[in-house]
Amino acid sequence: MWRNLFDNTLTVQFEHRMTAYALFVLAILHLIDAVRSRAGAAAVKGAAWAAAITVQATLGILTLLNQVPIDLALTIRPLRSRF
């Protein structure tokens, strides 16, 4: 079972995608909570975090839809290193 989590390409991609979905949902929930609590700085940072994750998710989806062109795939790398 453990080898399947790391050695099977389909399983690794599935885990990556599910983790990305969870992170996206958490970013949106954090933004909603920060705005509702009227925490000024937290709301601004929450919006920045949600925007950055939305851009990352959009680039990831576009990369897959376009069958992983190298230019688009390389665009994601600098964004990952900042977070």
PDB file of N, CA and C in Angstrom, residues 48-83:
ATOM      1  N   ALA A  48      -5.096  38.118  -0.413  1.00  0.00           N
ATOM      2  CA  ALA A  48      -3.867  37.884  -1.179  1.00  0.00           C
ATOM      3  C   ALA A  48      -3.565  36.395  -1.269  1.00  0.00           C
ATOM      4  N   TRP A  49      -3.751  35.682  -0.159  1.00  0.00           N
ATOM      5  CA  TRP A  49      -3.500  34.244  -0.135  1.00  0.00           C
ATOM      6  C   TRP A  49      -4.470  33.518  -1.072  1.00  0.00           C
ATOM      7  N   ALA A  50      -5.747  33.877  -0.997  1.00  0.00           N
ATOM      8  CA  ALA A  50      -6.751  33.246  -1.864  1.00  0.00           C
ATOM      9  C   ALA A  50      -6.481  33.556  -3.336  1.00  0.00           C
ATOM     10  N   ALA A  51      -6.063  34.779  -3.626  1.00  0.00           N
ATOM     11  CA  ALA A  51      -5.754  35.141  -5.017  1.00  0.00           C
ATOM     12  C   ALA A  51      -4.558  34.356  -5.532  1.00  0.00           C
ATOM     13  N   ALA A  52      -3.517  34.237  -4.720  1.00  0.00           N
ATOM     14  CA  ALA A  52      -2.324  33.504  -5.143  1.00  0.00           C
ATOM     15  C   ALA A  52      -2.636  32.032  -5.385  1.00  0.00           C
ATOM     16  N   ILE A  53      -3.438  31.444  -4.512  1.00  0.00           N
ATOM     17  CA  ILE A  53      -3.789  30.033  -4.683  1.00  0.00           C
ATOM     18  C   ILE A  53      -4.716  29.850  -5.888  1.00  0.00           C
ATOM     19  N   THR A  54      -5.575  30.818  -6.143  1.00  0.00           N
ATOM     20  CA  THR A  54      -6.441  30.754  -7.315  1.00  0.00           C
ATOM     21  C   THR A  54      -5.609  30.812  -8.601  1.00  0.00           C
ATOM     22  N   VAL A  55      -4.615  31.685  -8.638  1.00  0.00           N
ATOM     23  CA  VAL A  55      -3.723  31.756  -9.810  1.00  0.00           C
ATOM     24  C   VAL A  55      -2.979  30.432  -9.975  1.00  0.00           C
ATOM     25  N   GLN A  56      -2.469  29.890  -8.860  1.00  0.00           N
ATOM     26  CA  GLN A  56      -1.745  28.622  -8.908  1.00  0.00           C
ATOM     27  C   GLN A  56      -2.645  27.494  -9.426  1.00  0.00           C
ATOM     28  N   ALA A  57      -3.883  27.440  -8.920  1.00  0.00           N
ATOM     29  CA  ALA A  57      -4.816  26.397  -9.346  1.00  0.00           C
ATOM     30  C   ALA A  57      -5.176  26.560 -10.824  1.00  0.00           C
ATOM     31  N   THR A  58      -5.384  27.791 -11.251  1.00  0.00           N
ATOM     32  CA  THR A  58      -5.707  28.049 -12.652  1.00  0.00           C
ATOM     33  C   THR A  58      -4.565  27.619 -13.567  1.00  0.00           C
ATOM     34  N   LEU A  59      -3.330  27.954 -13.184  1.00  0.00           N
ATOM     35  CA  LEU A  59      -2.185  27.531 -13.994  1.00  0.00           C
ATOM     36  C   LEU A  59      -2.055  26.012 -14.025  1.00  0.00           C
ATOM     37  N   GLY A  60      -2.309  25.361 -12.900  1.00  0.00           N
ATOM     38  CA  GLY A  60      -2.241  23.901 -12.863  1.00  0.00           C
ATOM     39  C   GLY A  60      -3.278  23.252 -13.760  1.00  0.00           C
ATOM     40  N   ILE A  61      -4.496  23.765 -13.723  1.00  0.00           N
ATOM     41  CA  ILE A  61      -5.571  23.221 -14.558  1.00  0.00           C
ATOM     42  C   ILE A  61      -5.277  23.469 -16.041  1.00  0.00           C
ATOM     43  N   LEU A  62      -4.815  24.690 -16.368  1.00  0.00           N
ATOM     44  CA  LEU A  62      -4.490  24.996 -17.766  1.00  0.00           C
ATOM     45  C   LEU A  62      -3.337  24.125 -18.273  1.00  0.00           C
ATOM     46  N   THR A  63      -2.387  23.850 -17.394  1.00  0.00           N
ATOM     47  CA  THR A  63      -1.266  22.992 -17.779  1.00  0.00           C
ATOM     48  C   THR A  63      -1.762  21.601 -18.158  1.00  0.00           C
ATOM     49  N   LEU A  64      -2.671  21.057 -17.357  1.00  0.00           N
ATOM     50  CA  LEU A  64      -3.200  19.728 -17.667  1.00  0.00           C
ATOM     51  C   LEU A  64      -4.074  19.734 -18.908  1.00  0.00           C
ATOM     52  N   LEU A  65      -4.913  20.753 -19.052  1.00  0.00           N
ATOM     53  CA  LEU A  65      -5.805  20.816 -20.217  1.00  0.00           C
ATOM     54  C   LEU A  65      -5.031  20.952 -21.530  1.00  0.00           C
ATOM     55  N   ASN A  66      -3.882  21.617 -21.462  1.00  0.00           N
ATOM     56  CA  ASN A  66      -3.068  21.803 -22.663  1.00  0.00           C
ATOM     57  C   ASN A  66      -2.010  20.717 -22.828  1.00  0.00           C
ATOM     58  N   GLN A  67      -2.153  19.626 -22.094  1.00  0.00           N
ATOM     59  CA  GLN A  67      -1.263  18.464 -22.180  1.00  0.00           C
ATOM     60  C   GLN A  67       0.184  18.810 -21.838  1.00  0.00           C
ATOM     61  N   VAL A  68       0.348  19.591 -20.797  1.00  0.00           N
ATOM     62  CA  VAL A  68       1.629  19.947 -20.175  1.00  0.00           C
ATOM     63  C   VAL A  68       2.653  20.528 -21.155  1.00  0.00           C
ATOM     64  N   PRO A  69       2.350  21.685 -21.756  1.00  0.00           N
ATOM     65  CA  PRO A  69       3.388  22.342 -22.557  1.00  0.00           C
ATOM     66  C   PRO A  69       4.479  22.869 -21.618  1.00  0.00           C
ATOM     67  N   ILE A  70       5.708  22.804 -22.033  1.00  0.00           N
ATOM     68  CA  ILE A  70       6.832  23.130 -21.159  1.00  0.00           C
ATOM     69  C   ILE A  70       6.792  24.582 -20.679  1.00  0.00           C
ATOM     70  N   ASP A  71       6.387  25.511 -21.532  1.00  0.00           N
ATOM     71  CA  ASP A  71       6.330  26.917 -21.129  1.00  0.00           C
ATOM     72  C   ASP A  71       5.346  27.127 -19.977  1.00  0.00           C
ATOM     73  N   LEU A  72       4.177  26.533 -20.093  1.00  0.00           N
ATOM     74  CA  LEU A  72       3.163  26.671 -19.055  1.00  0.00           C
ATOM     75  C   LEU A  72       3.559  25.919 -17.790  1.00  0.00           C
ATOM     76  N   ALA A  73       4.158  24.767 -17.957  1.00  0.00           N
ATOM     77  CA  ALA A  73       4.595  23.991 -16.795  1.00  0.00           C
ATOM     78  C   ALA A  73       5.672  24.736 -16.012  1.00  0.00           C
ATOM     79  N   LEU A  74       6.560  25.423 -16.700  1.00  0.00           N
ATOM     80  CA  LEU A  74       7.618  26.166 -16.028  1.00  0.00           C
ATOM     81  C   LEU A  74       7.093  27.426 -15.345  1.00  0.00           C
ATOM     82  N   THR A  75       5.949  27.935 -15.771  1.00  0.00           N
ATOM     83  CA  THR A  75       5.353  29.114 -15.156  1.00  0.00           C
ATOM     84  C   THR A  75       4.947  28.831 -13.712  1.00  0.00           C
ATOM     85  N   ILE A  76       4.574  27.605 -13.423  1.00  0.00           N
ATOM     86  CA  ILE A  76       4.105  27.249 -12.086  1.00  0.00           C
ATOM     87  C   ILE A  76       5.254  27.216 -11.087  1.00  0.00           C
ATOM     88  N   ARG A  77       6.447  26.847 -11.492  1.00  0.00           N
ATOM     89  CA  ARG A  77       7.567  26.655 -10.565  1.00  0.00           C
ATOM     90  C   ARG A  77       7.898  27.891  -9.727  1.00  0.00           C
ATOM     91  N   PRO A  78       8.041  29.084 -10.308  1.00  0.00           N
ATOM     92  CA  PRO A  78       8.382  30.243  -9.460  1.00  0.00           C
ATOM     93  C   PRO A  78       7.296  30.552  -8.434  1.00  0.00           C
ATOM     94  N   LEU A  79       6.048  30.303  -8.765  1.00  0.00           N
ATOM     95  CA  LEU A  79       4.975  30.564  -7.819  1.00  0.00           C
ATOM     96  C   LEU A  79       5.052  29.606  -6.628  1.00  0.00           C
ATOM     97  N   ARG A  80       5.405  28.365  -6.865  1.00  0.00           N
ATOM     98  CA  ARG A  80       5.493  27.387  -5.788  1.00  0.00           C
ATOM     99  C   ARG A  80       6.575  27.745  -4.789  1.00  0.00           C
ATOM    100  N   SER A  81       7.679  28.301  -5.266  1.00  0.00           N
ATOM    101  CA  SER A  81       8.789  28.585  -4.365  1.00  0.00           C
ATOM    102  C   SER A  81       8.488  29.764  -3.440  1.00  0.00           C
ATOM    103  N   ARG A  82       7.516  30.558  -3.759  1.00  0.00           N
ATOM    104  CA  ARG A  82       7.190  31.717  -2.916  1.00  0.00           C
ATOM    105  C   ARG A  82       6.278  31.366  -1.744  1.00  0.00           C
ATOM    106  N   PHE A  83       5.640  30.214  -1.810  1.00  0.00           N
ATOM    107  CA  PHE A  83       4.699  29.862  -0.741  1.00  0.00           C
ATOM    108  C   PHE A  83       5.216  28.682  -0.020  1.00  0.00           C
TER     109      PHE A  83
END
